[in-house]
Short mmCIF file of N, CA and C in Angstrom, two decimals:
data_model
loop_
_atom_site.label_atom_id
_atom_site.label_comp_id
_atom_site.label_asym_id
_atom_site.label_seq_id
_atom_site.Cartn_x
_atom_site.Cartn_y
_atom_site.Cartn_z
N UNK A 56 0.84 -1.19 0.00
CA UNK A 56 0.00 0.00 0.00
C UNK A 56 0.88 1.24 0.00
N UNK A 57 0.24 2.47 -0.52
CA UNK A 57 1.30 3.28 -0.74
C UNK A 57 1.08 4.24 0.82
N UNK A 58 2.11 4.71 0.88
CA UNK A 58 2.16 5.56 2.33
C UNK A 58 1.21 6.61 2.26
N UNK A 59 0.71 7.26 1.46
CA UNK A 59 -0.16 8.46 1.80
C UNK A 59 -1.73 8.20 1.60
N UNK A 60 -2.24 6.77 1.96
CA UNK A 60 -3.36 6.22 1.62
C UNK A 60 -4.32 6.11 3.16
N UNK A 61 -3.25 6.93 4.00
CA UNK A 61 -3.39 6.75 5.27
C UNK A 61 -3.63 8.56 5.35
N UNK A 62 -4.77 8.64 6.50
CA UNK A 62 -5.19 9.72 6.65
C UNK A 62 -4.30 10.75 6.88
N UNK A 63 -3.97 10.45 7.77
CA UNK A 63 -2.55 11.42 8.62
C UNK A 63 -1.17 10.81 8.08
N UNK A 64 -1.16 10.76 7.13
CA UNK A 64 -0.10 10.28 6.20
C UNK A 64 1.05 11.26 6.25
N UNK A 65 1.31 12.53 6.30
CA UNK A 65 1.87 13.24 6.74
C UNK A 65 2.84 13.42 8.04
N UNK A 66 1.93 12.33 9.61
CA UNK A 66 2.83 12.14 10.44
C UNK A 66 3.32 11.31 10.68
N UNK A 67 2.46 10.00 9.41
CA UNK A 67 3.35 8.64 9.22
C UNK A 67 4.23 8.93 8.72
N UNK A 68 4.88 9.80 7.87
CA UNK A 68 5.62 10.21 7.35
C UNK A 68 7.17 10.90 8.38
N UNK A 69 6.75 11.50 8.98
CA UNK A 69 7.58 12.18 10.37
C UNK A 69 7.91 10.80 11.00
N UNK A 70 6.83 10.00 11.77
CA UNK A 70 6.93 9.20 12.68
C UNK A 70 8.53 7.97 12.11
N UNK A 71 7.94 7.79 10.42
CA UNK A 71 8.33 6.62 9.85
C UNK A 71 10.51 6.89 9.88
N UNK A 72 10.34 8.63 9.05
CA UNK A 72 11.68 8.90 9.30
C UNK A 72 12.38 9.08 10.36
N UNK A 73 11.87 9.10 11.70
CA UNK A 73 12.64 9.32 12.92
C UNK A 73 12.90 7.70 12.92
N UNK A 74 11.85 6.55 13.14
CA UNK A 74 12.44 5.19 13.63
C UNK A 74 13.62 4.76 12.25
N UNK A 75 13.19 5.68 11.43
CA UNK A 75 14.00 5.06 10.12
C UNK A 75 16.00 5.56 10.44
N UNK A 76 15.91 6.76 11.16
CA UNK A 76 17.28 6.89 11.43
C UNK A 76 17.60 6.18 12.86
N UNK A 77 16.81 6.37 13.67
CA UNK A 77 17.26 5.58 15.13
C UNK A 77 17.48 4.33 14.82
N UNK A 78 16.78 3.78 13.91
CA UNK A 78 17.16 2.12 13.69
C UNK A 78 18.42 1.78 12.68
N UNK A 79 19.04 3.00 12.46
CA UNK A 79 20.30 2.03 11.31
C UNK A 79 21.25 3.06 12.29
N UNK A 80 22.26 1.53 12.59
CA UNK A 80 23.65 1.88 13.31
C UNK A 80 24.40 2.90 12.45
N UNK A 81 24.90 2.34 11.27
CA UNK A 81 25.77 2.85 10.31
C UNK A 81 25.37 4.52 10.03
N UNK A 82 23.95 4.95 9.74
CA UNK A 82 23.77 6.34 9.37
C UNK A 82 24.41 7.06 10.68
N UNK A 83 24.05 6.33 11.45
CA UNK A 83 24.22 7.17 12.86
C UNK A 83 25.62 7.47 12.78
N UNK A 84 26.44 6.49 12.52
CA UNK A 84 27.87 6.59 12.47
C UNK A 84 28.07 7.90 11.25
N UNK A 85 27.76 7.82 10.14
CA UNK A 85 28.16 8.33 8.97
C UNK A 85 27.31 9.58 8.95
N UNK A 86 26.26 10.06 9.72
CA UNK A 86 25.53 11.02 9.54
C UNK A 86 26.12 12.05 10.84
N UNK A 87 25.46 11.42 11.92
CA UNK A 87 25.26 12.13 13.20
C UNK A 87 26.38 12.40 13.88
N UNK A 88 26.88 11.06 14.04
CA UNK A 88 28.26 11.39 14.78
C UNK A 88 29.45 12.17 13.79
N UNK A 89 29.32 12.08 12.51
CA UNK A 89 30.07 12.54 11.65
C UNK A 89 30.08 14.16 11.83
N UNK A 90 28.59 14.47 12.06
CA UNK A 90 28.16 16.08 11.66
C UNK A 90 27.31 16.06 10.59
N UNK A 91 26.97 15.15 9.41
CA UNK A 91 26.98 15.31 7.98
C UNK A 91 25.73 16.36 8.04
N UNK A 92 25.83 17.64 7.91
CA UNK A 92 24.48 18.38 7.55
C UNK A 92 23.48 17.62 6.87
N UNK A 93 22.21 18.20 6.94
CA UNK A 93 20.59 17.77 6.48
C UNK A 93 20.02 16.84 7.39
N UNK A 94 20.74 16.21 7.92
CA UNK A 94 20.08 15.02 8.70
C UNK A 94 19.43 14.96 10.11
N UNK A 95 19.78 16.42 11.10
CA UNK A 95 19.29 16.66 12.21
C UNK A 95 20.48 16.12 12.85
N UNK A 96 19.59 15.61 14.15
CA UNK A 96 21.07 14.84 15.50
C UNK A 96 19.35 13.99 15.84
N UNK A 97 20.05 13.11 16.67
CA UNK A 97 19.38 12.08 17.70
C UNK A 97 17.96 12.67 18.19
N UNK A 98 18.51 14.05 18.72
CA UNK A 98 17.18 14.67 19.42
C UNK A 98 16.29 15.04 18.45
N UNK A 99 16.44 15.33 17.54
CA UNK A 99 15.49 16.20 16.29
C UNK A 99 15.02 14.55 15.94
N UNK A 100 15.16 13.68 15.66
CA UNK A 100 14.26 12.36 15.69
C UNK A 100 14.10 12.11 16.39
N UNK A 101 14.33 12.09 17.92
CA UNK A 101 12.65 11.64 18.99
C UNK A 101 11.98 12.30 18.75
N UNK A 102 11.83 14.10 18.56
CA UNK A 102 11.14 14.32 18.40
C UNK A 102 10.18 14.48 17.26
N UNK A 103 10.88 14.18 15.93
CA UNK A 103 9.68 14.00 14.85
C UNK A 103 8.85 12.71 15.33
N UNK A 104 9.59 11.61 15.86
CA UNK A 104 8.97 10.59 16.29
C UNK A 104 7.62 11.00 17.23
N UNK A 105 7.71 11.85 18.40
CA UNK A 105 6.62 11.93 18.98
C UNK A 105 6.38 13.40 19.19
N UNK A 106 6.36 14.23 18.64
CA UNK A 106 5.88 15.74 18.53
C UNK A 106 4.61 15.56 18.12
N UNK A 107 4.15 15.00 17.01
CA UNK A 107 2.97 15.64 16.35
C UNK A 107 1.52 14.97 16.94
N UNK A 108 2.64 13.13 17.42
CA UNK A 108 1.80 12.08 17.63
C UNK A 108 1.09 12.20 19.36
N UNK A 109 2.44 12.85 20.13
CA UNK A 109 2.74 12.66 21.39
C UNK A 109 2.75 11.52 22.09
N UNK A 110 3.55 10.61 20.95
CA UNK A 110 3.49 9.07 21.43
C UNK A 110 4.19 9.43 23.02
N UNK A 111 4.67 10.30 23.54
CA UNK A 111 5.25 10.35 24.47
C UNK A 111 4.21 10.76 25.71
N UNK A 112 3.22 10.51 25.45
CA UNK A 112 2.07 10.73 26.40
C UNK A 112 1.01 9.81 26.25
N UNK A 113 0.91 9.30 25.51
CA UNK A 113 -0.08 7.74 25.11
C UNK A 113 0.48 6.66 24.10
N UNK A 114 -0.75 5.71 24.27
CA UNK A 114 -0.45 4.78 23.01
C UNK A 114 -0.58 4.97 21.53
N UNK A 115 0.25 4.39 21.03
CA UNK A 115 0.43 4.44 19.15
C UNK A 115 -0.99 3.61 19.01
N UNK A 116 -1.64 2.86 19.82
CA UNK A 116 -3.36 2.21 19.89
C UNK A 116 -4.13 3.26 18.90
N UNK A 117 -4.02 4.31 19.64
CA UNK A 117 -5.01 5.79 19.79
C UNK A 117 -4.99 6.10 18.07
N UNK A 118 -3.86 5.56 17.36
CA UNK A 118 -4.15 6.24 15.89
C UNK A 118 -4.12 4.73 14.56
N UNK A 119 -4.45 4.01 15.86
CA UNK A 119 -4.59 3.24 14.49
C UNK A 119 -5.78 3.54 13.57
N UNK A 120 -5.32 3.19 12.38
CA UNK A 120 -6.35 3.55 11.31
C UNK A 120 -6.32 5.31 10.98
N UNK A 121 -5.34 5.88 11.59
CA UNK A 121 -5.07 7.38 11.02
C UNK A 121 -3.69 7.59 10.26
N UNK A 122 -2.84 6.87 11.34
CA UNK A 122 -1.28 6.78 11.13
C UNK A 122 -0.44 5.33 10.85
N UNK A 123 -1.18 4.85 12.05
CA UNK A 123 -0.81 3.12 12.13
C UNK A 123 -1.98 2.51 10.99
N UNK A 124 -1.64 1.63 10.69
CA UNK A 124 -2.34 0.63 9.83
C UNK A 124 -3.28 -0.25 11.02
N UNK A 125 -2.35 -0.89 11.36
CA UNK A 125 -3.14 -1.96 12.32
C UNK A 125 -2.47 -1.71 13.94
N UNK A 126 -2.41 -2.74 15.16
CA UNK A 126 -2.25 -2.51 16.42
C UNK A 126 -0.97 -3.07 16.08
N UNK A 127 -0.65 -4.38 15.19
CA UNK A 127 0.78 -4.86 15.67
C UNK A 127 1.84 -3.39 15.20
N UNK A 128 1.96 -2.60 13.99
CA UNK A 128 2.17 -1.64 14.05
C UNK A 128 2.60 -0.91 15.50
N UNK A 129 1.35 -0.42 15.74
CA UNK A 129 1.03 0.56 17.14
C UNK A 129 1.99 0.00 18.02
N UNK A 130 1.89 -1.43 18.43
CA UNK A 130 2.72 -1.88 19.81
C UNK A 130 4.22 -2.22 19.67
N UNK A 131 4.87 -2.58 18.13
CA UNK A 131 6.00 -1.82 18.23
C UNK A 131 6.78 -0.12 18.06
N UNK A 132 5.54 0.32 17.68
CA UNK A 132 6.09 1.73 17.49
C UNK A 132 5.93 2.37 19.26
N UNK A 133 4.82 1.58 19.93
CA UNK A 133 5.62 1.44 21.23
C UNK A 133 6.80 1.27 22.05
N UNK A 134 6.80 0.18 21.48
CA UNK A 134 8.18 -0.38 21.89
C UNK A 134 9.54 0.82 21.90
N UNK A 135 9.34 1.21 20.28
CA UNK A 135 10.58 1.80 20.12
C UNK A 135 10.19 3.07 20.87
N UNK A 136 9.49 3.45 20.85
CA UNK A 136 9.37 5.02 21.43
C UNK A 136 9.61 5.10 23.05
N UNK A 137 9.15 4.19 23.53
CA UNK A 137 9.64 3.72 25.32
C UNK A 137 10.94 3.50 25.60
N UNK A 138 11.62 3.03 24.24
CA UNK A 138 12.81 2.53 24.78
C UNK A 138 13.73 3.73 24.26
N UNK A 139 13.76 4.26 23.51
CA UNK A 139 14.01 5.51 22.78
C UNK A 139 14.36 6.92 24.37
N UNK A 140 12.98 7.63 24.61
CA UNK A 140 12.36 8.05 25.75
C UNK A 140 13.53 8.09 26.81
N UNK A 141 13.47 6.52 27.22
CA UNK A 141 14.06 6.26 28.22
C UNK A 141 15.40 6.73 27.98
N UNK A 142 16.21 6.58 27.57
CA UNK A 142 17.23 7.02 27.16
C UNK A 142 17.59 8.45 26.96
N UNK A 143 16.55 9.25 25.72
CA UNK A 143 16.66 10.28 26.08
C UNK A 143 16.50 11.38 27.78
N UNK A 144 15.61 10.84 28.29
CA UNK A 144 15.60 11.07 29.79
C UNK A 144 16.70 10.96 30.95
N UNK A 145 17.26 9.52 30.55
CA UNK A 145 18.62 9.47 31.31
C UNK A 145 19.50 10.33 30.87
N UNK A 146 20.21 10.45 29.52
CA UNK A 146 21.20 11.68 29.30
C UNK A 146 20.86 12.72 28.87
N UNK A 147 19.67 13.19 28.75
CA UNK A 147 19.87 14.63 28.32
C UNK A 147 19.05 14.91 27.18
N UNK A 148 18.02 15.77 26.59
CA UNK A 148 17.38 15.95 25.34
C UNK A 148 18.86 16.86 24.61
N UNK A 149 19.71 17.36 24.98
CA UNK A 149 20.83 17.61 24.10
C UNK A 149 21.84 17.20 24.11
N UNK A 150 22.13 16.34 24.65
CA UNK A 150 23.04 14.92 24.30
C UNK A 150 23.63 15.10 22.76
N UNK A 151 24.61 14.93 22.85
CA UNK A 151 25.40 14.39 21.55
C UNK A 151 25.31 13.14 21.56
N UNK A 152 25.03 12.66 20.13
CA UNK A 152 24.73 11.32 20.31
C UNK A 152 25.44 10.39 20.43
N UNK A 153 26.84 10.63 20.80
CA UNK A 153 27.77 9.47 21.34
C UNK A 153 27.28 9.19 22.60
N UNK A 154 26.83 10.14 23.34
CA UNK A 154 26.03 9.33 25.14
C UNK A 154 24.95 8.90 24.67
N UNK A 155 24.38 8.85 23.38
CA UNK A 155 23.15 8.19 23.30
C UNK A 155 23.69 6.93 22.64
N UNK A 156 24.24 6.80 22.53
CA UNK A 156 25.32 5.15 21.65
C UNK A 156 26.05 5.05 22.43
N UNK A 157 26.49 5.46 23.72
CA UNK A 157 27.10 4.89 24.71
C UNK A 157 26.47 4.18 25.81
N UNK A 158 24.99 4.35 25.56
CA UNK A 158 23.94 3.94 27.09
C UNK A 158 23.87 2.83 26.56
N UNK A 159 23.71 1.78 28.13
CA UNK A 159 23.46 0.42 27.57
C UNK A 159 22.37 -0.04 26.85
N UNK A 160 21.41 1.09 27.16
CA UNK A 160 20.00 0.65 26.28
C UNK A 160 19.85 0.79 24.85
N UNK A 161 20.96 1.46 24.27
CA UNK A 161 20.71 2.16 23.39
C UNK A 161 20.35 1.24 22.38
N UNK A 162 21.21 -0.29 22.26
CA UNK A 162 21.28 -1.19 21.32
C UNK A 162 19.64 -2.09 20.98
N UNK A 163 18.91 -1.86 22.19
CA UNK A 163 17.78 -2.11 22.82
C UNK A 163 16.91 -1.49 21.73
N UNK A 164 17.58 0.20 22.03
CA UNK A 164 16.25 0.98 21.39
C UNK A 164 16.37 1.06 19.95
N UNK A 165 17.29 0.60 19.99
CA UNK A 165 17.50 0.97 18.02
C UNK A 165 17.05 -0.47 17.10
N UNK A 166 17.13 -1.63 17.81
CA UNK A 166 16.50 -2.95 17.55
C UNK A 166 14.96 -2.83 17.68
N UNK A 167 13.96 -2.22 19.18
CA UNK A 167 12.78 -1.96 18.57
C UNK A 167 12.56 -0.61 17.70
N UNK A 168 13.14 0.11 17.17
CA UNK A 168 13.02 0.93 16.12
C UNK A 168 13.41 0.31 14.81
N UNK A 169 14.22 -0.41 15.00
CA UNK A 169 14.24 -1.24 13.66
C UNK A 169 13.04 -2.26 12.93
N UNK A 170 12.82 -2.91 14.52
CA UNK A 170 11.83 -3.56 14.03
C UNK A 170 10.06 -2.83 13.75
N UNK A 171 9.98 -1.40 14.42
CA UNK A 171 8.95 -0.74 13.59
C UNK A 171 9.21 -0.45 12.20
N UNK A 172 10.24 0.09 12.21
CA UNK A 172 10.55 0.55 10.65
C UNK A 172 10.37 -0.42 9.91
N UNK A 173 11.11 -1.54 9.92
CA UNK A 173 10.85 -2.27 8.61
C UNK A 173 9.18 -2.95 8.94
N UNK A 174 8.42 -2.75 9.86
CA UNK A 174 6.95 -3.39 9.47
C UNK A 174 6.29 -1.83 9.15
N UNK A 175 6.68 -0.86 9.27
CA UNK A 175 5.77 -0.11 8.89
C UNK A 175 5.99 0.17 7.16
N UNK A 176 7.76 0.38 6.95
CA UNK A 176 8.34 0.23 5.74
C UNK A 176 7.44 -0.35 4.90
N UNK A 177 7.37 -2.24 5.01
CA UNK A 177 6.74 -3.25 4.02
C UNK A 177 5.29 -3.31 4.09
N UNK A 178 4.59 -2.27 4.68
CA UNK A 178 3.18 -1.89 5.22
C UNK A 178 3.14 -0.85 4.38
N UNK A 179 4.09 -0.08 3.60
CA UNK A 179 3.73 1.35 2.90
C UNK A 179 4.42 0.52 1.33
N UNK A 180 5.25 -0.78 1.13
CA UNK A 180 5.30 -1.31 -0.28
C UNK A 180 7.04 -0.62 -0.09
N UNK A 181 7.55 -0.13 0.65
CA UNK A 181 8.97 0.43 0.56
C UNK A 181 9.78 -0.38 0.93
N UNK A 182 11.26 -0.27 0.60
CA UNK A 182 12.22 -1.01 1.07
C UNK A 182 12.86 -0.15 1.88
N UNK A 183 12.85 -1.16 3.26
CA UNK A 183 13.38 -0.36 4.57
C UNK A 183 14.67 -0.56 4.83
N UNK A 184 15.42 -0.95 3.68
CA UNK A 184 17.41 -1.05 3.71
C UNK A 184 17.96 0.47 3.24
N UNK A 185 16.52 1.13 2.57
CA UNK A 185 17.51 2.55 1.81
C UNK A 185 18.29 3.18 2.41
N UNK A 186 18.74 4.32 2.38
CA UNK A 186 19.30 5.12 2.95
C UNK A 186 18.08 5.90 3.61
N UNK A 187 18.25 6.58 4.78
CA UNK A 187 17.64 7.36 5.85
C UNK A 187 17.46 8.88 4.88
N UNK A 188 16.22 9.60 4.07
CA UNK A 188 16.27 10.72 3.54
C UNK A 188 16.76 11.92 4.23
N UNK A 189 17.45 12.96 3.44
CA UNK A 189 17.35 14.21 4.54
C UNK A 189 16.20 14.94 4.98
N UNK A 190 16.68 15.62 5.48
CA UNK A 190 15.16 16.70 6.27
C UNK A 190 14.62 17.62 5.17
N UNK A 191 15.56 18.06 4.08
CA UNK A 191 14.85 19.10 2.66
C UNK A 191 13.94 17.48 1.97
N UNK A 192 14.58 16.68 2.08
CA UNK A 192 13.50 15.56 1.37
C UNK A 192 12.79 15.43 1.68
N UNK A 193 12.58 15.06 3.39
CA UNK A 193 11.50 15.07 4.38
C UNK A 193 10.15 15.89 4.10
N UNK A 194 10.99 16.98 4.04
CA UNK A 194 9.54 19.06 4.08
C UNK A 194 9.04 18.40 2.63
N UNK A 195 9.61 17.93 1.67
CA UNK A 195 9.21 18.12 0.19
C UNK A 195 8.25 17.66 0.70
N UNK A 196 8.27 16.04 0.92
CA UNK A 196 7.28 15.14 0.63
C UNK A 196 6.44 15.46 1.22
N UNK A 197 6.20 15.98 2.78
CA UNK A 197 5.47 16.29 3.43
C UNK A 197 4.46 18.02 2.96
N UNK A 198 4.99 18.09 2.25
CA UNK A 198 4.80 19.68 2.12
C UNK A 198 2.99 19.87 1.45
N UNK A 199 2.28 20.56 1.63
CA UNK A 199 1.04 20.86 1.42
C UNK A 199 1.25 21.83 0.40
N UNK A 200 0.28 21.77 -1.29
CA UNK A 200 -0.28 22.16 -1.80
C UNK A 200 0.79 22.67 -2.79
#
């Protein structure tokens, strides 16, 4: 199914690119920790992850059928966002993201972010190995009218 067939397709869209960078080791290496402009840092994806949704105040339940497709969806985009959270809370919302790849959880949180991404990925017909888009790619797609 294609990704914008979904109502709020727009914050599946946000939601999908934050687990899409928290879940690949390597960008993190080659993007974040590098510096590489366009891509944000660690903190600018929790929060596309839960700004719009406020997965950080309820369940991913609450939008199924707006954002989520179905619940199995919802309860790992749980997953990753709890375990995510947690982390951000212990070191810092401005953390450089080497203390966020230095916490023991971190390997935790980026495995259930992986595993949202690629079911939400093969849920929108995409291949969830690409590369992580930048943020000018991000606004395009997202962009109204």
């Amino acid at each position: 199914m294609p990704l914008n067939d979904m109502p709020w397709w727009r914050w599946r869209t946000q939601v999908r690119s934050a687990l899409h960078m928290l879940s690949d080791p390597a960008f993190q290496q080659e993007a974040w920790l590098a510096g590489l402009e366009g891509y944000g840092d660690v903190t600018d994806a929790v929060y596309r992850l839960v700004e719009d949704t406020w997965l950080d105040n309820w369940s991913a339940e609450k939008y199924v059928g707006t954002i989520f497709r179905d619940s199995g969806e919802a309860t790992l985009v749980d997953a990753a966002v709890l375990r995510t959270l947690r982390i951000m809370h212990h070191v810092g919302a401005d953390a450089h993201v080497s203390a966020y790849m230095a916490h023991p959880g971190w390997p935790d949180a980026v495995r259930a972010c992986r595993e949202a991404h690629v079911l939400l990925s093969a849920n929108d017909g995409e291949d969830p190995d690409t590369p992580p888009r930048s943020l000018d790619v991000l606004r395009i797609i997202t962009r109204t009218g």
